[in-house]
PDB file of C-alpha atoms and ligand atoms in Angstrom:
ATOM      1  CA  MET A   1     -21.277  45.852  42.455  1.00 57.00           C
ATOM      2  CA  ILE A   2     -20.479  47.911  38.297  1.00 66.00           C
ATOM      3  CA  ILE A   3     -16.896  47.221  39.515  1.00 68.00           C
ATOM      4  CA  ASN A   4     -17.152  43.727  41.011  1.00 72.00           C
ATOM      5  CA  ASP A   5     -18.140  42.496  37.926  1.00 73.00           C
ATOM      6  CA  ILE A   6     -14.723  44.716  36.124  1.00 67.00           C
ATOM      7  CA  ARG A   7     -12.761  43.014  39.139  1.00 69.00           C
ATOM      8  CA  GLU A   8     -14.095  39.439  37.897  1.00 73.00           C
ATOM      9  CA  HIS A   9     -14.275  39.656  34.791  1.00 70.00           C
ATOM     10  CA  PHE A  10     -11.045  41.021  34.116  1.00 63.00           C
ATOM     11  CA  PHE A  11     -10.329  38.613  36.482  1.00 66.00           C
ATOM     12  CA  LYS A  12     -11.426  35.839  34.155  1.00 70.00           C
ATOM     13  CA  GLU A  13      -9.639  37.004  31.647  1.00 70.00           C
ATOM     14  CA  LEU A  14      -6.056  37.350  33.672  1.00 66.00           C
ATOM     15  CA  THR A  15      -7.172  33.381  34.212  1.00 73.00           C
ATOM     16  CA  ARG A  16      -7.380  32.237  31.060  1.00 70.00           C
ATOM     17  CA  GLU A  17      -4.515  33.807  29.011  1.00 74.00           C
ATOM     18  CA  THR A  18      -2.366  32.603  31.930  1.00 75.00           C
ATOM     19  CA  HIS A  19      -3.976  29.722  30.683  1.00 68.00           C
ATOM     20  CA  ILE A  20      -4.255  29.232  26.847  1.00 70.00           C
ATOM     21  CA  GLU A  21      -0.025  30.433  27.821  1.00 73.00           C
ATOM     22  CA  ARG A  22       0.653  27.447  30.679  1.00 67.00           C
ATOM     23  CA  ILE A  23      -0.809  25.419  27.234  1.00 64.00           C
ATOM     24  CA  LYS A  24       0.842  26.582  24.772  1.00 64.00           C
ATOM     25  CA  GLU A  25       4.002  26.359  26.249  1.00 68.00           C
ATOM     26  CA  ASN A  26       4.000  22.589  27.791  1.00 73.00           C
ATOM     27  CA  SER A  27       3.073  21.776  23.552  1.00 86.00           C
ATOM     28  CA  LEU A  28       5.509  23.924  22.192  1.00 91.00           C
ATOM     29  CA  PRO A  29       7.783  20.195  22.203  1.00 92.00           C
ATOM     30  CA  TYR A  30       4.661  18.546  21.125  1.00 94.00           C
ATOM     31  CA  VAL A  31       3.938  20.859  17.750  1.00 95.00           C
ATOM     32  CA  SER A  32       8.261  20.923  17.058  1.00 95.00           C
ATOM     33  CA  LEU A  33       8.357  17.134  17.302  1.00 97.00           C
ATOM     34  CA  MET A  34       5.395  17.258  14.725  1.00 97.00           C
ATOM     35  CA  SER A  35       7.026  19.850  12.571  1.00 97.00           C
ATOM     36  CA  TYR A  36      10.324  17.956  12.987  1.00 98.00           C
ATOM     37  CA  TYR A  37       7.631  14.847  11.055  1.00 98.00           C
ATOM     38  CA  ARG A  38       6.196  16.570   9.244  1.00 98.00           C
ATOM     39  CA  CYS A  39       9.702  18.022   7.689  1.00 98.00           C
ATOM     40  CA  ALA A  40      10.803  14.580   7.207  1.00 98.00           C
ATOM     41  CA  ILE A  41       8.122  13.222   4.581  1.00 98.00           C
ATOM     42  CA  MET A  42       8.533  16.275   2.262  1.00 98.00           C
ATOM     43  CA  GLU A  43      12.034  15.134   2.819  1.00 98.00           C
ATOM     44  CA  VAL A  44      10.885  11.452   1.509  1.00 98.00           C
ATOM     45  CA  GLU A  45       8.304  12.467  -1.296  1.00 98.00           C
ATOM     46  CA  THR A  46      10.635  14.708  -2.352  1.00 98.00           C
ATOM     47  CA  LYS A  47      12.963  11.739  -3.272  1.00 98.00           C
ATOM     48  CA  PHE A  48      10.623   9.478  -4.804  1.00 98.00           C
ATOM     49  CA  LYS A  49       9.198  12.080  -6.346  1.00 97.00           C
ATOM     50  CA  VAL A  50      12.768  12.864  -8.050  1.00 97.00           C
ATOM     51  CA  LEU A  51      12.754   8.907  -8.782  1.00 97.00           C
ATOM     52  CA  ASN A  52       9.856   8.843 -10.523  1.00 95.00           C
ATOM     53  CA  GLU A  53      10.639  11.995 -12.696  1.00 95.00           C
ATOM     54  CA  GLN A  54      13.525  10.455 -13.784  1.00 94.00           C
ATOM     55  CA  PHE A  55      12.572   6.892 -14.530  1.00 92.00           C
ATOM     56  CA  SER A  56       9.228   8.924 -16.950  1.00 90.00           C
ATOM     57  CA  LEU A  57      12.878  10.083 -18.455  1.00 91.00           C
ATOM     58  CA  ARG A  58      14.944   7.667 -18.673  1.00 89.00           C
ATOM     59  CA  TYR A  59      12.582   4.552 -19.995  1.00 84.00           C
ATOM     60  CA  ASP A  60       8.861   6.066 -19.775  1.00 82.00           C
ATOM     61  CA  GLU A  61       7.884   4.624 -17.300  1.00 85.00           C
ATOM     62  CA  ASN A  62       6.568   6.093 -14.313  1.00 90.00           C
ATOM     63  CA  PRO A  63       6.342   3.284 -11.777  1.00 94.00           C
ATOM     64  CA  ILE A  64       4.704   5.659  -8.526  1.00 97.00           C
ATOM     65  CA  GLU A  65       1.456   5.912  -9.122  1.00 96.00           C
ATOM     66  CA  THR A  66       0.718   7.898  -5.687  1.00 97.00           C
ATOM     67  CA  ILE A  67       2.320   9.383  -3.026  1.00 98.00           C
ATOM     68  CA  LYS A  68      -0.045   9.787   0.118  1.00 98.00           C
ATOM     69  CA  SER A  69       1.449  10.430   2.951  1.00 98.00           C
ATOM     70  CA  ARG A  70       0.513  10.646   6.502  1.00 98.00           C
ATOM     71  CA  LEU A  71       1.134  12.353  10.037  1.00 98.00           C
ATOM     72  CA  LYS A  72      -0.188  10.445  12.746  1.00 97.00           C
ATOM     73  CA  SER A  73      -2.917  11.885  15.252  1.00 96.00           C
ATOM     74  CA  PRO A  74      -1.794  12.941  18.766  1.00 94.00           C
ATOM     75  CA  GLU A  75      -5.417  10.026  19.572  1.00 95.00           C
ATOM     76  CA  SER A  76      -3.246   7.112  17.789  1.00 96.00           C
ATOM     77  CA  ILE A  77      -0.161   8.148  19.367  1.00 96.00           C
ATOM     78  CA  MET A  78      -1.880   8.216  22.536  1.00 94.00           C
ATOM     79  CA  LYS A  79      -2.875   5.148  22.093  1.00 96.00           C
ATOM     80  CA  LYS A  80       0.634   3.637  20.744  1.00 96.00           C
ATOM     81  CA  LEU A  81       1.894   5.218  24.155  1.00 96.00           C
ATOM     82  CA  ASN A  82      -0.649   3.242  26.945  1.00 96.00           C
ATOM     83  CA  LYS A  83       0.181   0.205  24.838  1.00 97.00           C
ATOM     84  CA  LYS A  84       3.177   0.146  24.587  1.00 97.00           C
ATOM     85  CA  GLU A  85       3.204   1.457  28.247  1.00 97.00           C
ATOM     86  CA  LEU A  86       6.138   4.280  28.078  1.00 95.00           C
ATOM     87  CA  PRO A  87       5.093   8.266  29.580  1.00 93.00           C
ATOM     88  CA  LEU A  88       3.363  10.661  27.425  1.00 91.00           C
ATOM     89  CA  THR A  89       6.223  12.519  26.918  1.00 93.00           C
ATOM     90  CA  THR A  90       8.318  13.177  23.102  1.00 95.00           C
ATOM     91  CA  ASP A  91      11.372  11.460  24.454  1.00 95.00           C
ATOM     92  CA  ALA A  92       9.163   8.136  24.238  1.00 96.00           C
ATOM     93  CA  ILE A  93       7.169   9.198  21.429  1.00 96.00           C
ATOM     94  CA  GLU A  94      10.923   9.723  19.227  1.00 96.00           C
ATOM     95  CA  LYS A  95      12.486   6.781  20.437  1.00 96.00           C
ATOM     96  CA  TYR A  96      10.173   4.614  21.672  1.00 97.00           C
ATOM     97  CA  ILE A  97       7.302   5.232  18.329  1.00 97.00           C
ATOM     98  CA  THR A  98       8.055   4.610  14.126  1.00 98.00           C
ATOM     99  CA  ASP A  99       5.391   5.407  12.693  1.00 98.00           C
ATOM    100  CA  ILE A 100       4.641   9.362  13.066  1.00 98.00           C
ATOM    101  CA  ALA A 101       4.946   9.316   9.752  1.00 98.00           C
ATOM    102  CA  GLY A 102       3.977   7.646   7.608  1.00 98.00           C
ATOM    103  CA  VAL A 103       4.988   8.076   3.655  1.00 98.00           C
ATOM    104  CA  ARG A 104       2.676   5.307   1.752  1.00 98.00           C
ATOM    105  CA  ILE A 105       4.199   4.706  -1.855  1.00 98.00           C
ATOM    106  CA  ILE A 106       1.556   3.087  -4.440  1.00 98.00           C
ATOM    107  CA  CYS A 107       3.816   1.473  -7.735  1.00 97.00           C
ATOM    108  CA  SER A 108       1.964  -0.251 -10.630  1.00 93.00           C
ATOM    109  CA  PHE A 109       4.172  -3.437 -10.545  1.00 95.00           C
ATOM    110  CA  GLU A 110       5.373  -5.725  -7.529  1.00 96.00           C
ATOM    111  CA  GLU A 111       8.701  -5.154  -9.127  1.00 95.00           C
ATOM    112  CA  ASP A 112       8.686  -1.447  -8.891  1.00 96.00           C
ATOM    113  CA  ILE A 113       8.159  -1.762  -5.322  1.00 97.00           C
ATOM    114  CA  TYR A 114      11.523  -3.492  -5.086  1.00 97.00           C
ATOM    115  CA  LYS A 115      13.560  -1.547  -7.723  1.00 96.00           C
ATOM    116  CA  MET A 116      12.056   1.709  -5.207  1.00 97.00           C
ATOM    117  CA  ALA A 117      13.053   0.676  -2.122  1.00 98.00           C
ATOM    118  CA  LYS A 118      16.618  -0.656  -2.963  1.00 98.00           C
ATOM    119  CA  LEU A 119      16.974   2.735  -4.510  1.00 97.00           C
ATOM    120  CA  LEU A 120      15.722   4.281  -1.841  1.00 98.00           C
ATOM    121  CA  LEU A 121      18.257   2.818   1.136  1.00 98.00           C
ATOM    122  CA  GLN A 122      20.932   3.173  -1.563  1.00 97.00           C
ATOM    123  CA  GLN A 123      20.832   6.681  -1.013  1.00 98.00           C
ATOM    124  CA  ASP A 124      23.812   7.826   1.436  1.00 97.00           C
ATOM    125  CA  ASP A 125      21.564  10.027   3.463  1.00 98.00           C
ATOM    126  CA  ILE A 126      18.950   7.166   4.825  1.00 98.00           C
ATOM    127  CA  THR A 127      19.155   5.027   7.092  1.00 98.00           C
ATOM    128  CA  LEU A 128      17.597   1.786   7.759  1.00 98.00           C
ATOM    129  CA  ILE A 129      15.888   1.173  10.973  1.00 98.00           C
ATOM    130  CA  GLU A 130      13.458  -1.801   9.815  1.00 98.00           C
ATOM    131  CA  GLN A 131      12.206  -3.708   7.299  1.00 98.00           C
ATOM    132  CA  LYS A 132       9.523  -6.163   7.187  1.00 98.00           C
ATOM    133  CA  ASP A 133       7.358  -7.633   4.100  1.00 98.00           C
ATOM    134  CA  TYR A 134       5.087  -8.402   4.103  1.00 98.00           C
ATOM    135  CA  ILE A 135       4.556  -9.311   0.208  1.00 98.00           C
ATOM    136  CA  ALA A 136       7.513 -12.407   0.358  1.00 98.00           C
ATOM    137  CA  SER A 137       5.073 -12.928   3.487  1.00 98.00           C
ATOM    138  CA  PRO A 138       2.064 -11.644   4.036  1.00 97.00           C
ATOM    139  CA  LYS A 139      -0.329 -11.260   7.291  1.00 97.00           C
ATOM    140  CA  GLU A 140      -2.403 -13.268   8.331  1.00 95.00           C
ATOM    141  CA  SER A 141      -4.975 -11.340   7.015  1.00 94.00           C
ATOM    142  CA  GLY A 142      -3.897 -11.073   3.610  1.00 96.00           C
ATOM    143  CA  TYR A 143      -2.337  -8.052   4.566  1.00 97.00           C
ATOM    144  CA  ARG A 144       0.588  -7.595   1.590  1.00 98.00           C
ATOM    145  CA  SER A 145       2.875  -4.613   1.519  1.00 98.00           C
ATOM    146  CA  LEU A 146       6.692  -4.090   2.966  1.00 98.00           C
ATOM    147  CA  HIS A 147       7.500  -1.400   4.848  1.00 98.00           C
ATOM    148  CA  LEU A 148      10.871   0.045   5.955  1.00 98.00           C
ATOM    149  CA  ILE A 149      11.865   2.419   8.399  1.00 98.00           C
ATOM    150  CA  VAL A 150      14.468   4.993   7.502  1.00 98.00           C
ATOM    151  CA  GLU A 151      16.001   7.502   9.043  1.00 98.00           C
ATOM    152  CA  ILE A 152      16.268  11.009   7.037  1.00 98.00           C
ATOM    153  CA  PRO A 153      18.556  13.783   8.032  1.00 98.00           C
ATOM    154  CA  ILE A 154      16.478  17.419   8.226  1.00 98.00           C
ATOM    155  CA  PHE A 155      18.115  20.793   8.013  1.00 97.00           C
ATOM    156  CA  LEU A 156      17.379  23.124  10.487  1.00 95.00           C
ATOM    157  CA  GLU A 157      18.051  27.003  11.642  1.00 93.00           C
ATOM    158  CA  ASN A 158      21.417  25.247  13.515  1.00 93.00           C
ATOM    159  CA  GLU A 159      20.892  21.686  13.400  1.00 95.00           C
ATOM    160  CA  LYS A 160      21.138  18.231  11.734  1.00 97.00           C
ATOM    161  CA  ARG A 161      19.006  16.024  12.666  1.00 97.00           C
ATOM    162  CA  PRO A 162      17.380  12.359  12.432  1.00 98.00           C
ATOM    163  CA  MET A 163      13.638  11.467  11.838  1.00 98.00           C
ATOM    164  CA  LYS A 164      12.188   8.344  10.802  1.00 98.00           C
ATOM    165  CA  VAL A 165       9.984   7.622   8.786  1.00 98.00           C
ATOM    166  CA  GLU A 166       7.220   4.361   8.627  1.00 98.00           C
ATOM    167  CA  VAL A 167       7.500   4.258   4.157  1.00 98.00           C
ATOM    168  CA  GLN A 168       4.715   1.044   2.849  1.00 98.00           C
ATOM    169  CA  PHE A 169       5.047   0.422  -0.838  1.00 98.00           C
ATOM    170  CA  ARG A 170       2.257  -1.029  -2.158  1.00 98.00           C
ATOM    171  CA  THR A 171       0.440  -2.234  -5.089  1.00 98.00           C
ATOM    172  CA  ILE A 172      -3.119  -0.360  -6.693  1.00 97.00           C
ATOM    173  CA  ALA A 173      -3.838  -4.218  -5.811  1.00 97.00           C
ATOM    174  CA  MET A 174      -2.594  -4.111  -1.909  1.00 98.00           C
ATOM    175  CA  ASP A 175      -3.648  -0.495  -1.482  1.00 98.00           C
ATOM    176  CA  PHE A 176      -6.879  -1.362  -2.679  1.00 97.00           C
ATOM    177  CA  TRP A 177      -7.373  -4.445  -0.705  1.00 98.00           C
ATOM    178  CA  ALA A 178      -5.891  -2.632   2.257  1.00 97.00           C
ATOM    179  CA  SER A 179      -8.445   0.546   2.638  1.00 96.00           C
ATOM    180  CA  LEU A 180     -11.400  -1.898   2.671  1.00 95.00           C
ATOM    181  CA  GLU A 181      -9.667  -4.057   4.894  1.00 94.00           C
ATOM    182  CA  HIS A 182      -9.326  -1.425   6.615  1.00 93.00           C
ATOM    183  CA  LYS A 183     -12.643   0.012   6.954  1.00 91.00           C
ATOM    184  CA  ILE A 184     -14.579  -3.156   6.827  1.00 87.00           C
ATOM    185  CA  ARG A 185     -12.305  -3.636  10.396  1.00 84.00           C
ATOM    186  CA  TYR A 186     -13.482  -0.573  12.226  1.00 79.00           C
ATOM    187  CA  LYS A 187     -17.184  -1.278  11.331  1.00 73.00           C
ATOM    188  CA  LYS A 188     -18.026  -1.215  15.039  1.00 72.00           C
ATOM    189  CA  ASP A 189     -21.352  -3.306  14.335  1.00 81.00           C
ATOM    190  CA  ILE A 190     -20.621  -5.895  13.225  1.00 84.00           C
ATOM    191  CA  GLU A 191     -21.305  -9.474  15.363  1.00 89.00           C
ATOM    192  CA  PRO A 192     -18.264 -11.698  16.076  1.00 87.00           C
ATOM    193  CA  GLU A 193     -19.660 -14.554  14.215  1.00 90.00           C
ATOM    194  CA  LEU A 194     -20.496 -11.904  11.307  1.00 90.00           C
ATOM    195  CA  MET A 195     -16.898 -10.805  11.321  1.00 88.00           C
ATOM    196  CA  GLU A 196     -14.886 -14.432  11.272  1.00 90.00           C
ATOM    197  CA  GLU A 197     -16.823 -14.800   8.136  1.00 91.00           C
ATOM    198  CA  LEU A 198     -15.397 -11.683   6.599  1.00 90.00           C
ATOM    199  CA  SER A 199     -11.949 -12.383   7.335  1.00 92.00           C
ATOM    200  CA  LYS A 200     -12.403 -15.421   5.749  1.00 94.00           C
ATOM    201  CA  GLU A 201     -13.606 -13.845   2.732  1.00 95.00           C
ATOM    202  CA  LEU A 202     -11.379 -10.392   3.175  1.00 95.00           C
ATOM    203  CA  THR A 203      -8.306 -12.661   2.957  1.00 96.00           C
ATOM    204  CA  GLU A 204      -9.741 -15.120  -0.706  1.00 97.00           C
ATOM    205  CA  CYS A 205     -10.105 -11.685  -2.208  1.00 97.00           C
ATOM    206  CA  ALA A 206      -6.725 -10.337  -0.229  1.00 98.00           C
ATOM    207  CA  LEU A 207      -5.769 -13.855  -2.407  1.00 97.00           C
ATOM    208  CA  ARG A 208      -7.581 -12.335  -5.538  1.00 97.00           C
ATOM    209  CA  CYS A 209      -5.327  -9.179  -5.476  1.00 97.00           C
ATOM    210  CA  ALA A 210      -2.315 -11.095  -5.523  1.00 98.00           C
ATOM    211  CA  ASP A 211      -3.129 -13.397  -8.020  1.00 97.00           C
ATOM    212  CA  LEU A 212      -4.078 -10.163 -10.035  1.00 97.00           C
ATOM    213  CA  ASP A 213      -1.055  -8.282  -9.273  1.00 97.00           C
ATOM    214  CA  HIS A 214       0.532 -11.692 -10.470  1.00 97.00           C
ATOM    215  CA  ARG A 215      -0.879 -12.023 -13.778  1.00 97.00           C
ATOM    216  CA  MET A 216      -0.904  -8.092 -14.883  1.00 95.00           C
ATOM    217  CA  GLU A 217       2.767  -8.778 -13.966  1.00 95.00           C
ATOM    218  CA  GLY A 218       3.424 -11.061 -16.241  1.00 95.00           C
ATOM    219  CA  ILE A 219       1.163  -9.033 -19.077  1.00 95.00           C
ATOM    220  CA  ARG A 220       3.632  -6.117 -19.009  1.00 92.00           C
ATOM    221  CA  ASN A 221       6.936  -8.046 -18.959  1.00 92.00           C
ATOM    222  CA  ARG A 222       5.922 -10.173 -22.067  1.00 93.00           C
ATOM    223  CA  ILE A 223       5.159  -5.971 -23.704  1.00 90.00           C
ATOM    224  CA  LYS A 224       8.696  -5.116 -22.917  1.00 85.00           C
ATOM    225  CA  LYS A 225       9.679  -8.810 -24.268  1.00 84.00           C
ATOM    226  CA  LYS A 226       8.726  -8.004 -27.603  1.00 78.00           C
ATOM    227  CA  LYS A 227       9.578  -4.671 -27.282  1.00 73.00           C
TER     228      LYS A 227
HETATM  229  P1  0O2 B   1      -1.571   3.111  10.153  1.00 91.39           P
HETATM  230  O1  0O2 B   1      -3.045   4.332  10.597  1.00 91.39           O
HETATM  231  O2  0O2 B   1      -2.403   2.651   8.784  1.00 91.39           O
HETATM  232  O3  0O2 B   1      -1.180   3.632  10.518  1.00 91.39           O
HETATM  233  P2  0O2 B   1       2.420  -1.430  15.161  1.00 91.39           P
HETATM  234  O4  0O2 B   1       3.537  -0.616  14.418  1.00 91.39           O
HETATM  235  O5  0O2 B   1       3.872  -0.869  15.894  1.00 91.39           O
HETATM  236  O6  0O2 B   1       1.461  -1.404  15.867  1.00 91.39           O
HETATM  237  P3  0O2 B   1       3.380  -3.958  13.881  1.00 91.39           P
HETATM  238  O7  0O2 B   1       2.972  -5.030  14.001  1.00 91.39           O
HETATM  239  O8  0O2 B   1       5.053  -3.633  14.467  1.00 91.39           O
HETATM  240  O9  0O2 B   1       2.600  -3.626  14.735  1.00 91.39           O
HETATM  241  O10 0O2 B   1       3.200  -2.829  12.896  1.00 91.39           O
HETATM  242  P4  0O2 B   1       3.080  -3.787  11.449  1.00 91.39           P
HETATM  243  O11 0O2 B   1       2.016  -4.941  11.210  1.00 91.39           O
HETATM  244  O12 0O2 B   1       4.302  -3.470  10.687  1.00 91.39           O
HETATM  245  O13 0O2 B   1       2.252  -2.183  10.818  1.00 91.39           O
HETATM  246  C1  0O2 B   1       1.469  -1.349  10.857  1.00 91.39           C
HETATM  247  C2  0O2 B   1       0.213  -1.107  10.209  1.00 91.39           C
HETATM  248  O14 0O2 B   1       0.864  -1.763   8.407  1.00 91.39           O
HETATM  249  C3  0O2 B   1      -0.653  -0.187  10.492  1.00 91.39           C
HETATM  250  O15 0O2 B   1      -0.340   0.488  10.847  1.00 91.39           O
HETATM  251  C4  0O2 B   1      -0.976  -0.322   8.872  1.00 91.39           C
HETATM  252  O16 0O2 B   1      -1.354   0.807   8.239  1.00 91.39           O
HETATM  253  C5  0O2 B   1      -0.651  -1.488   8.403  1.00 91.39           C
HETATM  254  N1  0O2 B   1      -1.256  -3.212   8.842  1.00 91.39           N
HETATM  255  C6  0O2 B   1      -1.266  -3.895   8.968  1.00 91.39           C
HETATM  256  N2  0O2 B   1      -2.205  -4.462   8.862  1.00 91.39           N
HETATM  257  C7  0O2 B   1      -2.166  -4.807   7.887  1.00 91.39           C
HETATM  258  C8  0O2 B   1      -4.113  -5.333   8.003  1.00 91.39           C
HETATM  259  O17 0O2 B   1      -4.020  -6.799   8.658  1.00 91.39           O
HETATM  260  N3  0O2 B   1      -4.219  -4.738   7.457  1.00 91.39           N
HETATM  261  C9  0O2 B   1      -4.917  -3.669   7.076  1.00 91.39           C
HETATM  262  N4  0O2 B   1      -5.544  -2.750   6.437  1.00 91.39           N
HETATM  263  N5  0O2 B   1      -3.340  -2.561   7.199  1.00 91.39           N
HETATM  264  C10 0O2 B   1      -2.872  -3.365   8.209  1.00 91.39           C
HETATM  265  P5  0O2 B   1      -2.163   1.371  11.351  1.00 91.39           P
HETATM  266  O18 0O2 B   1      -0.930   2.052  13.095  1.00 91.39           O
HETATM  267  O19 0O2 B   1      -3.017   0.141  12.228  1.00 91.39           O
HETATM  268  O20 0O2 B   1      -2.391   2.667  11.226  1.00 91.39           O
END
């Protein structure tokens, strides 16, 4: 009896270990790819930190308020692949999902957004893949932001790998609105009629945020002129 128990235990342990080994083997390409995206985020973040540092030194200005970065979660990646009817492979992720690595640059003023975007795009290791200007043409929801999909190389032990990163530029007001709107919209227990009402109000709030941005920029420019 004891021998049988030991045998069974040994067998279970063995299958558990092989199972874990299999999972590790199968997930290695995914884990590696995510690690490359993390490196790409670091590269992009550094570029903006350097620019902010230089502006601080040369002009006594900090055009960037905050940098927030995120790697898309496995659940969101899966959802997006399913929505686009793509195979669940690392090749499909790399080729068709452009926002796995996301860097959000929160600027003080709208003008700073375009300045920072231009300075990034003129760097010779950056390739622009796509640009969506939701500041010039806000979304129906009222969402405003400048989105760039860029390709940036990361330097690994034996290779140079181009990686895609989505850079979203927002002012503090744009980010304030988008963060709260995102929270409200994802609340599952709001009835459709109330949601419609709230959506209208949120769009109105977005317009007020835009107005605030323009007024604050006006104040900044008046001070600049005086100087
Ligand atoms: P998360 O967690 O923020 O990344 P796609 O990206 O392919 O799904 P599309 O239309 O090409 O679709 O992308 P779009 O609209 O240019 O950019 C999508 C991202 O912009 C969203 O990411 C949000 O971060 C942001 N966004 C776009 N519209 C709105 C909006 O109305 N409200 C808010 N709060 N954010 C918005 P994800 O994938 O939704 O999520």
